[in-house]
Short mmCIF file of C-alpha atoms in Angstrom, two decimals:
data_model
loop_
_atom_site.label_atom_id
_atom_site.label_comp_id
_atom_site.label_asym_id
_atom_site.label_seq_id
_atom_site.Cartn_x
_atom_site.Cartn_y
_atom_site.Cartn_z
CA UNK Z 1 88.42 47.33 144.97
CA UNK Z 2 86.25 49.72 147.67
CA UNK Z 3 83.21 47.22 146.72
CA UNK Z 4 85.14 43.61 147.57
CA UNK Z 5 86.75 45.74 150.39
CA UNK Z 6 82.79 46.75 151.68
CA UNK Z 7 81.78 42.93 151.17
CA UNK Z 8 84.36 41.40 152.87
CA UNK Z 9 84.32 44.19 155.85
CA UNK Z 10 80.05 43.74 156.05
CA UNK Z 11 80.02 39.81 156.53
CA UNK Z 12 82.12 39.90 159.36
CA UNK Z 13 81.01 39.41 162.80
CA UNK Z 14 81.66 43.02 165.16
CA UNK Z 15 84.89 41.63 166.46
CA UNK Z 16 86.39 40.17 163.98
CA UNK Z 17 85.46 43.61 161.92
CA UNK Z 18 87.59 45.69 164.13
CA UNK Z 19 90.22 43.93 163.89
CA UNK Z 20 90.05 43.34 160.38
CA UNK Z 21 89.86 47.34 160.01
CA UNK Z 22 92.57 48.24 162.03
CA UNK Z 23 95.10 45.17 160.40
CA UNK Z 24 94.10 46.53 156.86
CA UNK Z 25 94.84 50.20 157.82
CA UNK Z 26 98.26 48.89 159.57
CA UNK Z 27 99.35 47.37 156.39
CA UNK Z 28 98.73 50.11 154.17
CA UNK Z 29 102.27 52.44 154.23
CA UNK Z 30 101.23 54.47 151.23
CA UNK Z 31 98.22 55.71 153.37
CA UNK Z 32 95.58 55.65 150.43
CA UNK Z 33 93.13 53.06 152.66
CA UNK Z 34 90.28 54.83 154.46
CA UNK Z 35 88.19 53.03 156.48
CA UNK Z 36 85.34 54.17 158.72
CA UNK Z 37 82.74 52.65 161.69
CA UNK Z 38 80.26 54.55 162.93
CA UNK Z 39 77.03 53.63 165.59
CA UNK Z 40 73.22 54.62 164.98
CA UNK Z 41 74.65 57.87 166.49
CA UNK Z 42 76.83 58.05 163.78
CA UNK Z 43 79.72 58.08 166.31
CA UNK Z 44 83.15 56.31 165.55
CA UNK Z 45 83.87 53.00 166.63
CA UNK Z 46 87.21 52.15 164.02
CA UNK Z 47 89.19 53.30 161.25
CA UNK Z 48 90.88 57.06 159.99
CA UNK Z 49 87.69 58.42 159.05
CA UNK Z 50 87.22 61.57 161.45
CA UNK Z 51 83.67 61.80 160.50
CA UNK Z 52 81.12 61.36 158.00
CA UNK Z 53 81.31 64.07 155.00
CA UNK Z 54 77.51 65.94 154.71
CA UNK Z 55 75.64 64.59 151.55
CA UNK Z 56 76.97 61.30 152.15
CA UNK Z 57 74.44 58.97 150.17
CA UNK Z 58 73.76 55.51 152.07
CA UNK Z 59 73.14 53.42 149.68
CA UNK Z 60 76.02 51.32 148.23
CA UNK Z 61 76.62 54.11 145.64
CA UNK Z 62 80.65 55.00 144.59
CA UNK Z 63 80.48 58.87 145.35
CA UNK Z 64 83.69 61.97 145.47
CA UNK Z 65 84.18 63.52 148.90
CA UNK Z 66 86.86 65.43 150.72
CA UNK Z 67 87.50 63.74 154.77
CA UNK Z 68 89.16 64.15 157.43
CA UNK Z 69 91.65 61.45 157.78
CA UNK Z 70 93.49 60.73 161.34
CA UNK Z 71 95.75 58.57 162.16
CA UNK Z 72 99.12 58.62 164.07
CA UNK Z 73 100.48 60.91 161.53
CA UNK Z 74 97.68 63.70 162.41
CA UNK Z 75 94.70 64.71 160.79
CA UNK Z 76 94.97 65.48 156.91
CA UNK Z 77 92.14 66.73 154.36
CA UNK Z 78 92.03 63.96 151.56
CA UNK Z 79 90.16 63.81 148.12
CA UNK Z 80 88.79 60.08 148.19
CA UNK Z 81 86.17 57.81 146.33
CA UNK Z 82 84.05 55.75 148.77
CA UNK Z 83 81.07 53.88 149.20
CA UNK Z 84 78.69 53.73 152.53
CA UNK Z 85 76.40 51.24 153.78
CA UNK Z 86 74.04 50.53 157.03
CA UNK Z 87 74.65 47.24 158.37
CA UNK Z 88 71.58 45.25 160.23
CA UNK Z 89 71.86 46.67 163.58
CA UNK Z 90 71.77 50.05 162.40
CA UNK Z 91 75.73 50.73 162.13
CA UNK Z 92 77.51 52.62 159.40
CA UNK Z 93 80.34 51.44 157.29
CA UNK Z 94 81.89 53.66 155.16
CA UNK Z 95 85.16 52.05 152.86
CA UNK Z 96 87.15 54.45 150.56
CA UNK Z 97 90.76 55.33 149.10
CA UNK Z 98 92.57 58.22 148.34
CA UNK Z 99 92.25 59.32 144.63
CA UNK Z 100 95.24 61.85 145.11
CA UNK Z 101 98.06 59.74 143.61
CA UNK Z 102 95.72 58.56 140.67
CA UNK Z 103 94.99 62.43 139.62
CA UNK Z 104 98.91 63.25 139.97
CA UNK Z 105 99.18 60.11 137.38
CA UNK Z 106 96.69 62.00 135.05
CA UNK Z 107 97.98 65.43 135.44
CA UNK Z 108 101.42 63.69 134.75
CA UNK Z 109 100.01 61.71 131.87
CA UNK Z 110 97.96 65.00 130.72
CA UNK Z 111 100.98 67.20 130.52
CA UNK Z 112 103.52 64.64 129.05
CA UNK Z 113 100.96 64.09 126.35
CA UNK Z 114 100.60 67.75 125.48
CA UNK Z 115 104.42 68.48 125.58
CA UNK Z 116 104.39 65.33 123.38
CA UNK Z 117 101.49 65.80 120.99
CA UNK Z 118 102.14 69.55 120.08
CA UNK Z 119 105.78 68.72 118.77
CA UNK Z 120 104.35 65.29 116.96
CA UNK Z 121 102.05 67.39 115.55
CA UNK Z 122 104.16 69.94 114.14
CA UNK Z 123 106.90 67.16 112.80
CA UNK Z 124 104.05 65.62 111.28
CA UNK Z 125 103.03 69.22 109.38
CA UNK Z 126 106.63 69.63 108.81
CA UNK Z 127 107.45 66.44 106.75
CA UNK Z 128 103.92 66.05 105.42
CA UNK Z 129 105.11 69.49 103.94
CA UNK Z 130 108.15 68.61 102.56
CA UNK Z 131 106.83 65.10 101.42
CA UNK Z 132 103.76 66.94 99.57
CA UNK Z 133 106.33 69.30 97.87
CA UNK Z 134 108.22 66.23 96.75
CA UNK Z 135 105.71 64.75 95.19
CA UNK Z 136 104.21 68.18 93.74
CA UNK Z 137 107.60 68.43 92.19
CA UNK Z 138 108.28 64.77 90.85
CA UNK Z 139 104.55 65.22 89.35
CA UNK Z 140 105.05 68.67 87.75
CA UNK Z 141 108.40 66.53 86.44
CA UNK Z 142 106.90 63.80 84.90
CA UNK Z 143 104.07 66.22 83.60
CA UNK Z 144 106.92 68.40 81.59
CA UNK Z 145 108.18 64.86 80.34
CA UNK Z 146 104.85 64.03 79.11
CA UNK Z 147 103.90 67.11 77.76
CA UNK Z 148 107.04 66.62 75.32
CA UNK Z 149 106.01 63.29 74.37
CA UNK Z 150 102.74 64.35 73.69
CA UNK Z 151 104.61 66.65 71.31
CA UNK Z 152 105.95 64.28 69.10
CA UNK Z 153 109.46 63.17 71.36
CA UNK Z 154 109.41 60.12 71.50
CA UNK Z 155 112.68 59.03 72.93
CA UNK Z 156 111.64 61.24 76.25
CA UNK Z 157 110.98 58.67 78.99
CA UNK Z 158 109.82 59.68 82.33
CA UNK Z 159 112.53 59.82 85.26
CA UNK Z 160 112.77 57.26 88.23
CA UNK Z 161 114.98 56.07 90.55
CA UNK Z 162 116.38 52.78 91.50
CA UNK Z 163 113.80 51.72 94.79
CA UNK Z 164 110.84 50.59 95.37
CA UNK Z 165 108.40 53.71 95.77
CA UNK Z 166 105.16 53.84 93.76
CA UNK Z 167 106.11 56.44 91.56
CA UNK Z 168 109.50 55.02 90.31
CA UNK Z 169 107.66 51.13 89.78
CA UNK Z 170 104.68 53.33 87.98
CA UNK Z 171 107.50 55.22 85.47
CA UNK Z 172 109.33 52.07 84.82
CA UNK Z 173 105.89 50.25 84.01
CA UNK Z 174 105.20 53.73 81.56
CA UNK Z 175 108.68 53.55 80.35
CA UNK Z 176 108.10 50.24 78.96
CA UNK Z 177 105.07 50.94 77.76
CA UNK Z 178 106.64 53.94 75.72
CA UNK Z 179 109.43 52.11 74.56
CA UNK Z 180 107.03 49.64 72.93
CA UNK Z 181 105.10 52.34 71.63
CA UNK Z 182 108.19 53.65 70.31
CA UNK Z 183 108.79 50.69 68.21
CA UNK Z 184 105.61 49.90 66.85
CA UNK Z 185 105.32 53.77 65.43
CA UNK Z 186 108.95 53.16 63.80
CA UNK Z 187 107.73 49.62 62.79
CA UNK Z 188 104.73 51.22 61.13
CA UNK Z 189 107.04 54.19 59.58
CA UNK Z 190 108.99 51.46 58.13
CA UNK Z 191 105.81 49.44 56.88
CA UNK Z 192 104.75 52.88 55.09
CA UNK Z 193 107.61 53.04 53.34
CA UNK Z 194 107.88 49.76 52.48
CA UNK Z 195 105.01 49.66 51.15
CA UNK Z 196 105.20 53.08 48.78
CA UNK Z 197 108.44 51.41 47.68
CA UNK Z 198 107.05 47.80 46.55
CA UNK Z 199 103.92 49.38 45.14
CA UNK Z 200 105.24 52.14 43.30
CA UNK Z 201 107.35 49.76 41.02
CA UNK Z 202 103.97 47.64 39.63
CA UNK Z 203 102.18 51.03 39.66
CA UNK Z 204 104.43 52.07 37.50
CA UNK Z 205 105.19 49.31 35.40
CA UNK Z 206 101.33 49.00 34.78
CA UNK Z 207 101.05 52.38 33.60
CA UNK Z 208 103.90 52.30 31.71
CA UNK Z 209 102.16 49.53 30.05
CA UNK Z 210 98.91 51.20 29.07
CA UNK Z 211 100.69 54.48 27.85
CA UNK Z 212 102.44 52.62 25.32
CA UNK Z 213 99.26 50.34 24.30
CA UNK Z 214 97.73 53.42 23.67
CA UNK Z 215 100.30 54.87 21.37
CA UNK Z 216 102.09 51.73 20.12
CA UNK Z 217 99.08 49.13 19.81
CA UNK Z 218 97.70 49.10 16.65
CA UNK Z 219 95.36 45.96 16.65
CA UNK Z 220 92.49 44.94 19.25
CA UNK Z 221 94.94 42.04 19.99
CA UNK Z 222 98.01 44.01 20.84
CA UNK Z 223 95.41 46.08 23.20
CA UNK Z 224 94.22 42.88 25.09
CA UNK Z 225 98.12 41.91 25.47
CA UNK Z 226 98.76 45.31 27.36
CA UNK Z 227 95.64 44.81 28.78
CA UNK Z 228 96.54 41.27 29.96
CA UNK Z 229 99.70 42.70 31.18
CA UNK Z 230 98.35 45.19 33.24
CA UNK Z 231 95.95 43.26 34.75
CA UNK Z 232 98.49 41.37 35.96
CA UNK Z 233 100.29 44.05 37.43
CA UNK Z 234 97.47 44.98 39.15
CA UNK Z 235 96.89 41.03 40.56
CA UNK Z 236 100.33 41.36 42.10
CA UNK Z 237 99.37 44.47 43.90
CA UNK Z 238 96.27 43.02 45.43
CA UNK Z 239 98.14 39.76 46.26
CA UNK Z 240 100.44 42.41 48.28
CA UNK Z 241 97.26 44.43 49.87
CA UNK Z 242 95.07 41.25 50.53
CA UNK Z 243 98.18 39.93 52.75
CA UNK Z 244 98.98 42.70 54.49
CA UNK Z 245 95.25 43.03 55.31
CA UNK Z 246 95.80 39.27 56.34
CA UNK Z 247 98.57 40.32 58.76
CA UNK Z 248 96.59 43.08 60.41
CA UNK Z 249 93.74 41.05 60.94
CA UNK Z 250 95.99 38.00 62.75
CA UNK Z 251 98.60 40.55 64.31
CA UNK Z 252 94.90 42.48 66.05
CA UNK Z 253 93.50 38.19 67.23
CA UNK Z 254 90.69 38.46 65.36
CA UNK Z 255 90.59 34.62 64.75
CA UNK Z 256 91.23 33.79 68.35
CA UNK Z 257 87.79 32.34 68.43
CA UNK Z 258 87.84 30.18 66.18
CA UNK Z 259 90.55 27.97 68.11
CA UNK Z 260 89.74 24.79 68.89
CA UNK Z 261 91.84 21.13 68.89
CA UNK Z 262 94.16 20.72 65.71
CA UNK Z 263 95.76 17.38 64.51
CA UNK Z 264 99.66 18.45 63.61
CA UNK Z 265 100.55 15.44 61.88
CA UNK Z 266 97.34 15.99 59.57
CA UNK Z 267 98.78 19.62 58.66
CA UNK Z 268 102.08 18.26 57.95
CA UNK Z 269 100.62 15.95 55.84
CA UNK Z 270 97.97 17.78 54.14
CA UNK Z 271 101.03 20.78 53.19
CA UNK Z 272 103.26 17.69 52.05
CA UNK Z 273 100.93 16.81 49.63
CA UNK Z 274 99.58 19.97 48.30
CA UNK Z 275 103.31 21.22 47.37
CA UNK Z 276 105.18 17.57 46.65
CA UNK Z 277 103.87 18.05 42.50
CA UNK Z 278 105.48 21.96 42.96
CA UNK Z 279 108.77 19.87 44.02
CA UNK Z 280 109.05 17.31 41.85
CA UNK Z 281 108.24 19.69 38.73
CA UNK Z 282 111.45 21.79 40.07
CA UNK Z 283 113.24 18.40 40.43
CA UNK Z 284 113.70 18.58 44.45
CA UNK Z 285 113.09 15.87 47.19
CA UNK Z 286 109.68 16.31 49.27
CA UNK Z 287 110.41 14.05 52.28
CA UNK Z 288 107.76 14.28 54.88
CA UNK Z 289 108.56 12.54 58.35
CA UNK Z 290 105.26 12.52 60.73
CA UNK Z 291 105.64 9.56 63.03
CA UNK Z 292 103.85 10.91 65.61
CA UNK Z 293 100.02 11.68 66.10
CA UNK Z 294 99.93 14.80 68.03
CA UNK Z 295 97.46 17.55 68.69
CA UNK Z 296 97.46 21.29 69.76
CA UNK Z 297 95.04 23.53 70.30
CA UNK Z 298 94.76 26.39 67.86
CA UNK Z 299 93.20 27.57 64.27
CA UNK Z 300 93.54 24.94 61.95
CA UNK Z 301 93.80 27.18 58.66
CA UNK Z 302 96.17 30.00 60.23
CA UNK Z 303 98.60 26.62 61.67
CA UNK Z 304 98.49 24.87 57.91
CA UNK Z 305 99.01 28.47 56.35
CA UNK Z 306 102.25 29.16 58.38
CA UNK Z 307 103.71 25.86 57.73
CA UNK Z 308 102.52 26.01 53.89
CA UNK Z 309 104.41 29.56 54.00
CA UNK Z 310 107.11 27.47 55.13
CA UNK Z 311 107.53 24.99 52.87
CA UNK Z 312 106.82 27.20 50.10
CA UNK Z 313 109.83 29.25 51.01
CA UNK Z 314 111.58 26.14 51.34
CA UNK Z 315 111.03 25.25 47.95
CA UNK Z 316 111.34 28.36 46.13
CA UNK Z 317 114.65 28.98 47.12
CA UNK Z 318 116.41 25.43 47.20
CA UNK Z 319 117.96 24.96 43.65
CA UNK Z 320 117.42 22.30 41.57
CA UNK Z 321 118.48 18.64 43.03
CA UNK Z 322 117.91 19.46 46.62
CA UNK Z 323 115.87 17.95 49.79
CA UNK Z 324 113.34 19.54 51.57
CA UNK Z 325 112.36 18.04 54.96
CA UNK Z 326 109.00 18.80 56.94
CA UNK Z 327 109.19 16.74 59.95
CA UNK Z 328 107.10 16.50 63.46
CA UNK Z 329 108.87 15.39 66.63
CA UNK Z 330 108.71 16.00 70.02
CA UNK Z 331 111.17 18.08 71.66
CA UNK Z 332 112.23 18.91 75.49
CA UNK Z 333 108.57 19.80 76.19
CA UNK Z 334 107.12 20.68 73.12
CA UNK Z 335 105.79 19.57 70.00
CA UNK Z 336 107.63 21.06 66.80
CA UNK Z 337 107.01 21.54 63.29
CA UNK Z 338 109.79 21.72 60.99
CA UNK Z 339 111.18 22.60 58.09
CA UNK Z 340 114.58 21.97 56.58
CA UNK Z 341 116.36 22.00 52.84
CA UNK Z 342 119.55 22.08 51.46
CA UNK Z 343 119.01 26.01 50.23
CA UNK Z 344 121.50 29.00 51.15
CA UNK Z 345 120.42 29.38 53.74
CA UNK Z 346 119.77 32.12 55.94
CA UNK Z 347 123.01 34.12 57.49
CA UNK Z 348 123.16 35.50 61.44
CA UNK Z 349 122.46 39.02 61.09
CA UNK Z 350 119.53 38.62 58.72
CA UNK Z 351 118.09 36.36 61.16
CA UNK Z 352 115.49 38.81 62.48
CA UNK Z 353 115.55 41.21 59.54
CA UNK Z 354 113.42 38.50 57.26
CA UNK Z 355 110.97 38.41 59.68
CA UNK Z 356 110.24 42.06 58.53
CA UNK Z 357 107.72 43.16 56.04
CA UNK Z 358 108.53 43.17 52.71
CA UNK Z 359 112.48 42.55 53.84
CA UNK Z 360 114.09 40.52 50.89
CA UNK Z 361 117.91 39.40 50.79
CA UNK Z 362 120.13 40.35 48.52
CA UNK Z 363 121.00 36.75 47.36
CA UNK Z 364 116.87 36.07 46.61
CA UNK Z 365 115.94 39.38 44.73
CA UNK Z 366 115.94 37.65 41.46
CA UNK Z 367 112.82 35.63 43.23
CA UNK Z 368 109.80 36.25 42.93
CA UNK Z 369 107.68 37.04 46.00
CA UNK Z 370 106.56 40.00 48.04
CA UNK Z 371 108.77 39.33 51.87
CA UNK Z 372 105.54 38.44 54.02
CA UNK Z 373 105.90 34.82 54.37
CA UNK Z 374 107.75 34.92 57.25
CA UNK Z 375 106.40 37.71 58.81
CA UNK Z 376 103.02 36.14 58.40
CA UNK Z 377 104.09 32.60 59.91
CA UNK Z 378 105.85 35.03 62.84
CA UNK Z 379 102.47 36.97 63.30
CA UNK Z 380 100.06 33.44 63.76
CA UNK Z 381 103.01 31.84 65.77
CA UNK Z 382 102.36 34.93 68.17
CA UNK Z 383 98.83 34.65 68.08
CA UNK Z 384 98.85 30.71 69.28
CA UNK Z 385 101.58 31.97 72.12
CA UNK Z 386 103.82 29.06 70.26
CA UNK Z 387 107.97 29.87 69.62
CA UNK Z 388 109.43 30.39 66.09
CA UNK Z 389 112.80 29.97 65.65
CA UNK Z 390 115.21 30.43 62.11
CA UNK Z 391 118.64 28.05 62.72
CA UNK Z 392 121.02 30.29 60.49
CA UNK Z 393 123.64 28.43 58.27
CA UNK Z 394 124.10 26.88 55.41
CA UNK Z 395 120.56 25.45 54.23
CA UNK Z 396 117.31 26.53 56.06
CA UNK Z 397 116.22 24.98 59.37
CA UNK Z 398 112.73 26.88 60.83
CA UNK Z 399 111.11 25.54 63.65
CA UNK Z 400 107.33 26.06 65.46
CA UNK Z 401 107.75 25.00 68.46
CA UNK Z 402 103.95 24.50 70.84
CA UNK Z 403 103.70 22.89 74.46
CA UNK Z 404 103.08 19.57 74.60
CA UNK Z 405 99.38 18.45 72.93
CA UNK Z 406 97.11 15.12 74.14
CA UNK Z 407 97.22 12.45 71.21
CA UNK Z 408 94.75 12.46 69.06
#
């Protein structure tokens, strides 16, 4: 502003200077214009400036002094910035303004700041405080809570609230994970025991068998019948170990690489045929309905050993007489497989149960089989990301359900 101000002043003509000095010092009410001519004598011609402050630098240069103003309210000491210059005929024009009002803003400012900052400060400290102990005490929780699942407690879950905070979305993500956890250790449990019980009665039975070939046998042929026997026994319990090695190794996607495009109606076919002389010889209908040529992406062997699991089910339990359906249609956007007879069935609440290991119904004990068909289809339908569903009722209905495939 004191540089346009010089500018403006130094292009003027003499005349039109003075009054152009004395109209810009009239119309300044807050009396923070200075303005000051002065002759080669460095006498004053115009403006408030008494005289020129010593160590005034000529030279265009913004510069801090304390002057003399006068004017018609008297003469008054004032802290100003100003700049001086020498005009062509040797004059001196010296343009400043009073700096007073803009350090009263700063002291304001300065002091309104540190009556602010200190108390800002010290709320900050304060609830910094409190929110650090809050935290130091949900963490020392949730470090007790762990510490006692680590111990074995297993139904402990770690403590949250219902909002939106990190620490209540991280315990409900943990919580979930635990309860999972939870499951599969109680699933395995049940497994363990499962499988003592199944293999302890062909264990048995098989050395029950040898002890009395040893006493009772009394020819090398009665010793290759118990020997027969036994080996039998023992076939059984590998079938049971190689498919519960089977289950582990789909459950854990270890064939997930091997996926690749998959003809349905192929599968359907290919299981129709391989089990229609097993249905016949029991004297039930093998009807096979395929009128579409779909595909799917997915691991051709796993896909035709869950529906062969299913259709061997299917067969083994529907008496004598009955139908057996394996059909492929499309539904509302999915391909399905399924599988139908006219069998008892499977009731509401054993819906999930026979998808467990080695879970057999009451009504199918006298069966043979070990319970891990199902639980075998369940395990590859998870592994393909496809949906199994059991329809309960009278006679079976299972379905495997996958998203819509190109045609082949």
């Amino acid at each position: 502003m004191i540089a346009s101000q010089m500018d403006v002043f130094a292009e003027l003509s003499p005349e039109r200077r003075l009054e152009a000095i004395n109209e810009d010092l009239k119309q300044d009410p807050a009396r923070v214009q200075l303005a000051g001519w002065f002759d080669s004598n460095r006498r004053r011609i115009a403006g408030n400036l008494e005289r020129l402050p010593p160590d005034l630098e000529i030279d265009n240069a913004v510069q801090s002094a304390v002057v003399d103003r006068v004017d018609d309210s008297g003469r008054k000491k004032q802290a100003v910035r100003l700049i001086a210059r020498s005009l062509p005929n040797g004059d001196l024009l010296v343009i400043g303004r009073n700096v007073d009002e803009v350090e009263e803003i700063a002291h304001v400012v300065g002091r309104a700041l540190a009556l602010g900052l200190i108390p800002g400060v010290l709320l900050c400290l304060v609830v910094g405080v409190l929110l650090s102990a809050r935290a130091r005490k949900r963490i020392e929780e949730v470090n007790e809570r762990v510490q006692r699942i680590v111990a074995g407690n297993l139904r402990e879950r770690l403590p949250h609230r219902n909002t939106d905070d990190p620490f209540s979305s991280l315990s409900m993500i943990v919580n979930g994970m635990l309860d999972e956890m939870e499951t599969l250790i109680h699933s395995l449990a049940g497994v363990g025991n499962d499988i003592a019980h199944d293999l302890r009665t062909p264990l048995t039975r098989a050395r029950l068998m040898l002890e009395r070939g040893r006493t009772n046998a009394r020819t090398l042929e009665e010793l290759q019948m118990v020997a027969d026997k036994t080996i039998d026994g023992l076939d059984q319990l590998l079938s049971i170990i190689t498919a519960i090695l089977r289950l582990a190794e789909i459950e854990n996607s270890q064939r997930s690489a091997g996926f690749g495009k998959v003809a349905l109606a192929n599968i359907v076919r290919e299981v129709g045929d391989m089990y229609e002389p097993i249905a016949e010889d029991k004297g039930i209908a093998l009807h096979i309905d395929s009128p579409y040529e779909l595909s799917v992406h997915g691991d051709r062997d796993l896909l035709i050993e869950a529906v062969a699991n299913l259709v061997d089910n299917a067969v083994k339990f529907t008496p004598a007489g009955g139908r057996v359906e394996i059909g492929l249609l499309r539904g509302k956007g999915e391909n399905i497989v399924r599988v139908k007879d006219t069998g008892s069935g499977i009731s509401e609440h054993e819906r999930d149960a026979v998808l467990r290991r080695f879970y057999r119904s009451n009504n199918v004990r006298h069966t043979s089989g070990f319970g891990l068909g199902l639980n075998l289809v369940a395990a590859i339908v998870k592994l393909h990301g496809f949906r199994f569903t059991i329809v309960p009722g009278s006679g079976c209905v299972v379905e495997i359900a996958c998203p819509y495939a190109l045609r082949s």
